[in-house]
């Protein structure tokens, strides 16, 4: 029985069955970007998964996994309220440390905060056409909250290079750098094969293992306050905010 009623969610499609929870980011009209509603709904689903799921699969749409922050929502923030990155960071932290195996199944584009969802997961699978990028520095921003998870997954040097260059990398490059664990043309079949094996694990064993691993590598948890402060700093910079507004209103990039 699916105890998560999918009709309750505006930004996600959710299915929980046999201790496997599929969470699909579903904002096609907004390029699968992240807004406050999506973060709130993700948090609610993961709270259920802590007790009811031993495997959590994060997916997007065929053409875009997740494209990062919803710049339109930021542009419509007429009250100039400070962006609060902590709820999103906590969602990623729960994916990284929760009592379940988290899997990112990536098709299409994963950019900025989308890479945050990827890097936070225990296992990353993708199709051979998937593309990964961090575009923040082009707008004077930085992936402050993404980096603790990204560094833990692929190392400081490669995370630094991906951030500074801002260029998309293909699935094969991501695989070689350690951002991705496995890749093939039919990623649905790749996911199926992984789930067949992971189904053999029991919930208690997974929870105990994750708790131990979190003690061995606590970078995301220890870096939380610095990451949030850095994120708030760049999003409070009026020049950066104006670049975002110009892009939303005209489609022009900062260098144009």
PDB file of C-alpha atoms in Angstrom:
ATOM      1  CA  UNK A   1       0.000   0.000   0.000  1.00  0.00           C
ATOM      2  CA  UNK A   2       1.280   3.454  -0.932  1.00  0.00           C
ATOM      3  CA  UNK A   3       1.038   5.528   2.256  1.00  0.00           C
ATOM      4  CA  UNK A   4       2.178   8.686   0.460  1.00  0.00           C
ATOM      5  CA  UNK A   5      -0.753  10.216  -1.368  1.00  0.00           C
ATOM      6  CA  UNK A   6       0.681  11.727  -4.563  1.00  0.00           C
ATOM      7  CA  UNK A   7      -2.274  14.092  -4.892  1.00  0.00           C
ATOM      8  CA  UNK A   8      -0.888  16.044  -1.929  1.00  0.00           C
ATOM      9  CA  UNK A   9       2.158  17.249  -3.838  1.00  0.00           C
ATOM     10  CA  UNK A  10       2.404  20.087  -6.334  1.00  0.00           C
ATOM     11  CA  UNK A  11       6.062  19.661  -7.349  1.00  0.00           C
ATOM     12  CA  UNK A  12       6.685  15.929  -6.924  1.00  0.00           C
ATOM     13  CA  UNK A  13       5.379  12.581  -8.065  1.00  0.00           C
ATOM     14  CA  UNK A  14       5.826  10.084  -5.223  1.00  0.00           C
ATOM     15  CA  UNK A  15       5.404   6.324  -5.000  1.00  0.00           C
ATOM     16  CA  UNK A  16       6.303   4.211  -1.960  1.00  0.00           C
ATOM     17  CA  UNK A  17       6.006   0.453  -2.256  1.00  0.00           C
ATOM     18  CA  UNK A  18       7.894  -2.475  -0.734  1.00  0.00           C
ATOM     19  CA  UNK A  19      10.244  -0.121   1.137  1.00  0.00           C
ATOM     20  CA  UNK A  20      11.317   1.649  -2.067  1.00  0.00           C
ATOM     21  CA  UNK A  21      10.305   5.288  -2.503  1.00  0.00           C
ATOM     22  CA  UNK A  22      10.455   6.930  -5.911  1.00  0.00           C
ATOM     23  CA  UNK A  23      10.505  10.743  -5.792  1.00  0.00           C
ATOM     24  CA  UNK A  24      10.232  12.444  -9.174  1.00  0.00           C
ATOM     25  CA  UNK A  25      10.814  16.181  -9.450  1.00  0.00           C
ATOM     26  CA  UNK A  26       7.892  17.315 -11.586  1.00  0.00           C
ATOM     27  CA  UNK A  27       7.932  21.004 -12.532  1.00  0.00           C
ATOM     28  CA  UNK A  28       8.064  20.785 -16.343  1.00  0.00           C
ATOM     29  CA  UNK A  29       6.745  24.301 -16.862  1.00  0.00           C
ATOM     30  CA  UNK A  30       9.637  25.667 -14.760  1.00  0.00           C
ATOM     31  CA  UNK A  31      12.438  23.484 -16.137  1.00  0.00           C
ATOM     32  CA  UNK A  32      12.385  21.381 -12.963  1.00  0.00           C
ATOM     33  CA  UNK A  33      13.843  24.195 -10.878  1.00  0.00           C
ATOM     34  CA  UNK A  34      13.821  24.351  -7.083  1.00  0.00           C
ATOM     35  CA  UNK A  35      11.370  26.559  -5.209  1.00  0.00           C
ATOM     36  CA  UNK A  36      10.238  26.720  -1.577  1.00  0.00           C
ATOM     37  CA  UNK A  37       7.282  24.411  -2.220  1.00  0.00           C
ATOM     38  CA  UNK A  38       9.488  21.700  -3.680  1.00  0.00           C
ATOM     39  CA  UNK A  39      11.847  21.875  -0.698  1.00  0.00           C
ATOM     40  CA  UNK A  40       8.934  21.662   1.745  1.00  0.00           C
ATOM     41  CA  UNK A  41       7.445  18.663  -0.048  1.00  0.00           C
ATOM     42  CA  UNK A  42      10.802  16.890  -0.294  1.00  0.00           C
ATOM     43  CA  UNK A  43      11.332  17.302   3.425  1.00  0.00           C
ATOM     44  CA  UNK A  44       7.897  15.838   4.192  1.00  0.00           C
ATOM     45  CA  UNK A  45       8.485  12.790   1.984  1.00  0.00           C
ATOM     46  CA  UNK A  46      11.946  12.086   3.393  1.00  0.00           C
ATOM     47  CA  UNK A  47      10.584  12.201   6.938  1.00  0.00           C
ATOM     48  CA  UNK A  48       8.273   9.328   6.008  1.00  0.00           C
ATOM     49  CA  UNK A  49      11.149   7.522   4.306  1.00  0.00           C
ATOM     50  CA  UNK A  50      13.179   7.541   7.521  1.00  0.00           C
ATOM     51  CA  UNK A  51      10.852   4.888   8.933  1.00  0.00           C
ATOM     52  CA  UNK A  52       9.163   3.383   5.879  1.00  0.00           C
ATOM     53  CA  UNK A  53      11.824   3.100   3.149  1.00  0.00           C
ATOM     54  CA  UNK A  54      15.183   1.412   2.821  1.00  0.00           C
ATOM     55  CA  UNK A  55      15.785   2.793  -0.692  1.00  0.00           C
ATOM     56  CA  UNK A  56      14.951   6.286  -1.991  1.00  0.00           C
ATOM     57  CA  UNK A  57      15.225   7.000  -5.725  1.00  0.00           C
ATOM     58  CA  UNK A  58      15.378  10.625  -6.909  1.00  0.00           C
ATOM     59  CA  UNK A  59      14.415  11.226 -10.531  1.00  0.00           C
ATOM     60  CA  UNK A  60      13.568  14.116 -12.801  1.00  0.00           C
ATOM     61  CA  UNK A  61      12.064  14.417 -16.256  1.00  0.00           C
ATOM     62  CA  UNK A  62      13.526  12.831 -19.417  1.00  0.00           C
ATOM     63  CA  UNK A  63      15.103  16.102 -20.605  1.00  0.00           C
ATOM     64  CA  UNK A  64      16.024  17.695 -17.296  1.00  0.00           C
ATOM     65  CA  UNK A  65      16.766  16.151 -13.912  1.00  0.00           C
ATOM     66  CA  UNK A  66      16.837  19.456 -12.011  1.00  0.00           C
ATOM     67  CA  UNK A  67      18.122  22.821 -13.197  1.00  0.00           C
ATOM     68  CA  UNK A  68      18.828  24.503  -9.860  1.00  0.00           C
ATOM     69  CA  UNK A  69      17.257  27.527  -8.215  1.00  0.00           C
ATOM     70  CA  UNK A  70      14.032  28.986  -9.579  1.00  0.00           C
ATOM     71  CA  UNK A  71      15.307  32.392 -10.737  1.00  0.00           C
ATOM     72  CA  UNK A  72      11.741  33.448 -11.580  1.00  0.00           C
ATOM     73  CA  UNK A  73      10.706  32.977  -7.949  1.00  0.00           C
ATOM     74  CA  UNK A  74      13.743  34.969  -6.815  1.00  0.00           C
ATOM     75  CA  UNK A  75      12.892  37.716  -9.289  1.00  0.00           C
ATOM     76  CA  UNK A  76       9.308  37.844  -8.029  1.00  0.00           C
ATOM     77  CA  UNK A  77      10.494  38.360  -4.460  1.00  0.00           C
ATOM     78  CA  UNK A  78       9.302  41.971  -4.368  1.00  0.00           C
ATOM     79  CA  UNK A  79       9.717  42.178  -0.587  1.00  0.00           C
ATOM     80  CA  UNK A  80      13.466  41.583  -0.943  1.00  0.00           C
ATOM     81  CA  UNK A  81      13.279  38.868   1.681  1.00  0.00           C
ATOM     82  CA  UNK A  82      16.587  37.170   2.411  1.00  0.00           C
ATOM     83  CA  UNK A  83      16.969  33.812   0.726  1.00  0.00           C
ATOM     84  CA  UNK A  84      17.197  31.052   3.332  1.00  0.00           C
ATOM     85  CA  UNK A  85      19.295  28.128   2.051  1.00  0.00           C
ATOM     86  CA  UNK A  86      19.048  26.048   5.225  1.00  0.00           C
ATOM     87  CA  UNK A  87      15.887  24.027   4.359  1.00  0.00           C
ATOM     88  CA  UNK A  88      17.388  22.858   1.054  1.00  0.00           C
ATOM     89  CA  UNK A  89      20.706  22.058   2.710  1.00  0.00           C
ATOM     90  CA  UNK A  90      18.824  19.980   5.275  1.00  0.00           C
ATOM     91  CA  UNK A  91      17.093  18.015   2.497  1.00  0.00           C
ATOM     92  CA  UNK A  92      20.461  17.191   0.945  1.00  0.00           C
ATOM     93  CA  UNK A  93      21.863  16.335   4.367  1.00  0.00           C
ATOM     94  CA  UNK A  94      19.003  13.919   4.923  1.00  0.00           C
ATOM     95  CA  UNK A  95      19.654  12.258   1.559  1.00  0.00           C
ATOM     96  CA  UNK A  96      23.306  11.890   2.548  1.00  0.00           C
ATOM     97  CA  UNK A  97      22.808  10.729   6.135  1.00  0.00           C
ATOM     98  CA  UNK A  98      19.276   9.277   6.275  1.00  0.00           C
ATOM     99  CA  UNK A  99      18.526   5.686   7.258  1.00  0.00           C
ATOM    100  CA  UNK A 100      18.088   4.579   3.639  1.00  0.00           C
ATOM    101  CA  UNK A 101      20.130   4.120   0.478  1.00  0.00           C
ATOM    102  CA  UNK A 102      19.604   7.228  -1.657  1.00  0.00           C
ATOM    103  CA  UNK A 103      19.920   6.920  -5.434  1.00  0.00           C
ATOM    104  CA  UNK A 104      19.998   9.737  -7.986  1.00  0.00           C
ATOM    105  CA  UNK A 105      18.763   8.543 -11.390  1.00  0.00           C
ATOM    106  CA  UNK A 106      19.761  11.294 -13.799  1.00  0.00           C
ATOM    107  CA  UNK A 107      18.447  11.823 -17.297  1.00  0.00           C
ATOM    108  CA  UNK A 108      18.985  15.035 -19.219  1.00  0.00           C
ATOM    109  CA  UNK A 109      20.454  18.106 -17.534  1.00  0.00           C
ATOM    110  CA  UNK A 110      21.510  18.512 -13.911  1.00  0.00           C
ATOM    111  CA  UNK A 111      22.650  22.042 -13.107  1.00  0.00           C
ATOM    112  CA  UNK A 112      23.564  23.993  -9.961  1.00  0.00           C
ATOM    113  CA  UNK A 113      21.227  22.839  -7.171  1.00  0.00           C
ATOM    114  CA  UNK A 114      20.382  19.835  -9.325  1.00  0.00           C
ATOM    115  CA  UNK A 115      23.987  18.741  -8.865  1.00  0.00           C
ATOM    116  CA  UNK A 116      23.385  19.189  -5.136  1.00  0.00           C
ATOM    117  CA  UNK A 117      20.689  16.509  -5.238  1.00  0.00           C
ATOM    118  CA  UNK A 118      23.060  14.283  -7.207  1.00  0.00           C
ATOM    119  CA  UNK A 119      26.072  14.761  -4.938  1.00  0.00           C
ATOM    120  CA  UNK A 120      24.049  14.165  -1.773  1.00  0.00           C
ATOM    121  CA  UNK A 121      22.979  10.673  -2.829  1.00  0.00           C
ATOM    122  CA  UNK A 122      24.743   7.419  -1.953  1.00  0.00           C
ATOM    123  CA  UNK A 123      24.563   6.111  -5.513  1.00  0.00           C
ATOM    124  CA  UNK A 124      24.399   8.065  -8.779  1.00  0.00           C
ATOM    125  CA  UNK A 125      23.177   6.420 -11.984  1.00  0.00           C
ATOM    126  CA  UNK A 126      22.665   8.205 -15.293  1.00  0.00           C
ATOM    127  CA  UNK A 127      21.917   7.780 -18.954  1.00  0.00           C
ATOM    128  CA  UNK A 128      24.770   8.298 -21.402  1.00  0.00           C
ATOM    129  CA  UNK A 129      23.209  11.583 -22.596  1.00  0.00           C
ATOM    130  CA  UNK A 130      23.119  13.170 -19.149  1.00  0.00           C
ATOM    131  CA  UNK A 131      24.911  16.500 -18.633  1.00  0.00           C
ATOM    132  CA  UNK A 132      26.149  18.041 -15.375  1.00  0.00           C
ATOM    133  CA  UNK A 133      27.067  21.683 -14.722  1.00  0.00           C
ATOM    134  CA  UNK A 134      27.590  24.348 -12.076  1.00  0.00           C
ATOM    135  CA  UNK A 135      26.687  27.727 -13.592  1.00  0.00           C
ATOM    136  CA  UNK A 136      26.637  29.866 -10.432  1.00  0.00           C
ATOM    137  CA  UNK A 137      29.881  31.819 -10.888  1.00  0.00           C
ATOM    138  CA  UNK A 138      28.578  33.201 -14.190  1.00  0.00           C
ATOM    139  CA  UNK A 139      26.099  35.224 -12.099  1.00  0.00           C
ATOM    140  CA  UNK A 140      28.594  36.147  -9.370  1.00  0.00           C
ATOM    141  CA  UNK A 141      27.151  33.411  -7.159  1.00  0.00           C
ATOM    142  CA  UNK A 142      28.766  30.173  -5.978  1.00  0.00           C
ATOM    143  CA  UNK A 143      27.496  26.668  -5.246  1.00  0.00           C
ATOM    144  CA  UNK A 144      28.259  27.148  -1.557  1.00  0.00           C
ATOM    145  CA  UNK A 145      25.730  24.597  -0.308  1.00  0.00           C
ATOM    146  CA  UNK A 146      26.465  22.099  -3.075  1.00  0.00           C
ATOM    147  CA  UNK A 147      30.224  21.976  -2.510  1.00  0.00           C
ATOM    148  CA  UNK A 148      30.418  20.097   0.818  1.00  0.00           C
ATOM    149  CA  UNK A 149      28.457  17.231  -0.756  1.00  0.00           C
ATOM    150  CA  UNK A 150      30.304  17.487  -4.078  1.00  0.00           C
ATOM    151  CA  UNK A 151      33.747  17.483  -2.457  1.00  0.00           C
ATOM    152  CA  UNK A 152      32.817  14.431  -0.421  1.00  0.00           C
ATOM    153  CA  UNK A 153      31.755  12.627  -3.587  1.00  0.00           C
ATOM    154  CA  UNK A 154      34.417  13.588  -6.166  1.00  0.00           C
ATOM    155  CA  UNK A 155      37.238  15.291  -4.264  1.00  0.00           C
ATOM    156  CA  UNK A 156      38.296  18.903  -3.785  1.00  0.00           C
ATOM    157  CA  UNK A 157      40.228  19.398  -7.040  1.00  0.00           C
ATOM    158  CA  UNK A 158      37.530  18.144  -9.412  1.00  0.00           C
ATOM    159  CA  UNK A 159      34.740  19.949  -7.525  1.00  0.00           C
ATOM    160  CA  UNK A 160      36.816  23.135  -7.699  1.00  0.00           C
ATOM    161  CA  UNK A 161      37.413  22.703 -11.443  1.00  0.00           C
ATOM    162  CA  UNK A 162      33.744  22.037 -12.184  1.00  0.00           C
ATOM    163  CA  UNK A 163      32.799  25.171 -10.203  1.00  0.00           C
ATOM    164  CA  UNK A 164      35.359  27.516 -11.739  1.00  0.00           C
ATOM    165  CA  UNK A 165      34.947  26.426 -15.370  1.00  0.00           C
ATOM    166  CA  UNK A 166      31.106  26.519 -15.233  1.00  0.00           C
ATOM    167  CA  UNK A 167      31.057  24.319 -18.354  1.00  0.00           C
ATOM    168  CA  UNK A 168      28.779  21.288 -18.682  1.00  0.00           C
ATOM    169  CA  UNK A 169      30.437  17.861 -18.522  1.00  0.00           C
ATOM    170  CA  UNK A 170      29.015  14.778 -20.154  1.00  0.00           C
ATOM    171  CA  UNK A 171      28.137  11.492 -18.495  1.00  0.00           C
ATOM    172  CA  UNK A 172      31.430   9.806 -19.360  1.00  0.00           C
ATOM    173  CA  UNK A 173      33.464  12.628 -17.849  1.00  0.00           C
ATOM    174  CA  UNK A 174      31.264  12.639 -14.752  1.00  0.00           C
ATOM    175  CA  UNK A 175      31.801   8.887 -14.451  1.00  0.00           C
ATOM    176  CA  UNK A 176      35.587   9.238 -14.705  1.00  0.00           C
ATOM    177  CA  UNK A 177      35.608  12.033 -12.094  1.00  0.00           C
ATOM    178  CA  UNK A 178      33.518  10.098  -9.587  1.00  0.00           C
ATOM    179  CA  UNK A 179      30.385  12.216  -9.725  1.00  0.00           C
ATOM    180  CA  UNK A 180      28.557   9.253 -11.292  1.00  0.00           C
ATOM    181  CA  UNK A 181      28.855   5.605 -10.226  1.00  0.00           C
ATOM    182  CA  UNK A 182      27.409   3.873 -13.298  1.00  0.00           C
ATOM    183  CA  UNK A 183      26.150   4.941 -16.716  1.00  0.00           C
ATOM    184  CA  UNK A 184      24.572   3.308 -19.731  1.00  0.00           C
ATOM    185  CA  UNK A 185      22.232   4.155 -22.617  1.00  0.00           C
ATOM    186  CA  UNK A 186      19.211   2.528 -20.964  1.00  0.00           C
ATOM    187  CA  UNK A 187      19.475   4.032 -17.492  1.00  0.00           C
ATOM    188  CA  UNK A 188      16.082   2.631 -16.491  1.00  0.00           C
ATOM    189  CA  UNK A 189      17.475  -0.853 -16.924  1.00  0.00           C
ATOM    190  CA  UNK A 190      20.589   0.189 -15.019  1.00  0.00           C
ATOM    191  CA  UNK A 191      18.398   1.351 -12.144  1.00  0.00           C
ATOM    192  CA  UNK A 192      16.381  -1.858 -12.253  1.00  0.00           C
ATOM    193  CA  UNK A 193      19.546  -3.969 -11.906  1.00  0.00           C
ATOM    194  CA  UNK A 194      20.711  -1.940  -8.918  1.00  0.00           C
ATOM    195  CA  UNK A 195      17.328  -2.195  -7.211  1.00  0.00           C
ATOM    196  CA  UNK A 196      17.243  -5.962  -7.674  1.00  0.00           C
ATOM    197  CA  UNK A 197      20.442  -6.188  -5.654  1.00  0.00           C
ATOM    198  CA  UNK A 198      19.629  -3.520  -3.089  1.00  0.00           C
ATOM    199  CA  UNK A 199      16.254  -5.117  -2.300  1.00  0.00           C
ATOM    200  CA  UNK A 200      18.192  -7.837  -0.460  1.00  0.00           C
ATOM    201  CA  UNK A 201      19.351  -5.391   2.204  1.00  0.00           C
ATOM    202  CA  UNK A 202      17.300  -4.927   5.353  1.00  0.00           C
ATOM    203  CA  UNK A 203      16.286  -1.561   6.772  1.00  0.00           C
ATOM    204  CA  UNK A 204      18.052  -1.985  10.116  1.00  0.00           C
ATOM    205  CA  UNK A 205      21.318  -2.933   8.445  1.00  0.00           C
ATOM    206  CA  UNK A 206      21.176   0.038   6.093  1.00  0.00           C
ATOM    207  CA  UNK A 207      20.400   2.456   8.934  1.00  0.00           C
ATOM    208  CA  UNK A 208      23.257   1.138  11.062  1.00  0.00           C
ATOM    209  CA  UNK A 209      25.695   1.314   8.145  1.00  0.00           C
ATOM    210  CA  UNK A 210      24.728   4.869   7.199  1.00  0.00           C
ATOM    211  CA  UNK A 211      25.112   6.023  10.805  1.00  0.00           C
ATOM    212  CA  UNK A 212      28.633   4.628  10.899  1.00  0.00           C
ATOM    213  CA  UNK A 213      29.622   6.084   7.523  1.00  0.00           C
ATOM    214  CA  UNK A 214      28.397   9.519   8.590  1.00  0.00           C
ATOM    215  CA  UNK A 215      30.878   9.411  11.477  1.00  0.00           C
ATOM    216  CA  UNK A 216      33.715   8.565   9.098  1.00  0.00           C
ATOM    217  CA  UNK A 217      32.908  11.446   6.751  1.00  0.00           C
ATOM    218  CA  UNK A 218      30.971  14.290   8.368  1.00  0.00           C
ATOM    219  CA  UNK A 219      32.018  17.051   5.921  1.00  0.00           C
ATOM    220  CA  UNK A 220      28.467  18.123   4.907  1.00  0.00           C
ATOM    221  CA  UNK A 221      27.268  18.326   8.503  1.00  0.00           C
ATOM    222  CA  UNK A 222      30.369  20.126   9.779  1.00  0.00           C
ATOM    223  CA  UNK A 223      30.331  22.567   6.832  1.00  0.00           C
ATOM    224  CA  UNK A 224      26.667  23.523   7.148  1.00  0.00           C
ATOM    225  CA  UNK A 225      27.048  26.879   8.924  1.00  0.00           C
ATOM    226  CA  UNK A 226      29.813  28.091   6.587  1.00  0.00           C
ATOM    227  CA  UNK A 227      27.909  26.954   3.497  1.00  0.00           C
ATOM    228  CA  UNK A 228      24.720  28.728   4.549  1.00  0.00           C
ATOM    229  CA  UNK A 229      26.592  31.934   5.412  1.00  0.00           C
ATOM    230  CA  UNK A 230      28.368  31.952   2.041  1.00  0.00           C
ATOM    231  CA  UNK A 231      25.105  31.331   0.186  1.00  0.00           C
ATOM    232  CA  UNK A 232      23.340  34.166   2.001  1.00  0.00           C
ATOM    233  CA  UNK A 233      26.260  36.488   1.251  1.00  0.00           C
ATOM    234  CA  UNK A 234      26.191  36.006  -2.528  1.00  0.00           C
ATOM    235  CA  UNK A 235      22.392  36.156  -2.763  1.00  0.00           C
ATOM    236  CA  UNK A 236      22.372  39.353  -0.693  1.00  0.00           C
ATOM    237  CA  UNK A 237      24.690  41.105  -3.139  1.00  0.00           C
ATOM    238  CA  UNK A 238      22.547  43.606  -5.055  1.00  0.00           C
ATOM    239  CA  UNK A 239      24.697  43.288  -8.166  1.00  0.00           C
ATOM    240  CA  UNK A 240      24.143  39.537  -8.264  1.00  0.00           C
ATOM    241  CA  UNK A 241      20.407  39.923  -7.716  1.00  0.00           C
ATOM    242  CA  UNK A 242      20.260  42.420 -10.591  1.00  0.00           C
ATOM    243  CA  UNK A 243      22.048  39.928 -12.865  1.00  0.00           C
ATOM    244  CA  UNK A 244      19.413  37.336 -12.029  1.00  0.00           C
ATOM    245  CA  UNK A 245      16.571  39.789 -12.667  1.00  0.00           C
ATOM    246  CA  UNK A 246      18.084  40.865 -15.985  1.00  0.00           C
ATOM    247  CA  UNK A 247      18.399  37.241 -17.076  1.00  0.00           C
ATOM    248  CA  UNK A 248      14.790  36.437 -16.127  1.00  0.00           C
ATOM    249  CA  UNK A 249      13.403  39.543 -17.828  1.00  0.00           C
ATOM    250  CA  UNK A 250      15.541  39.604 -20.989  1.00  0.00           C
ATOM    251  CA  UNK A 251      17.152  36.174 -21.319  1.00  0.00           C
ATOM    252  CA  UNK A 252      20.562  37.843 -21.496  1.00  0.00           C
ATOM    253  CA  UNK A 253      23.503  36.342 -19.651  1.00  0.00           C
ATOM    254  CA  UNK A 254      25.705  38.573 -17.456  1.00  0.00           C
ATOM    255  CA  UNK A 255      28.509  38.745 -20.014  1.00  0.00           C
ATOM    256  CA  UNK A 256      26.219  39.782 -22.874  1.00  0.00           C
TER     257      UNK A 256
END
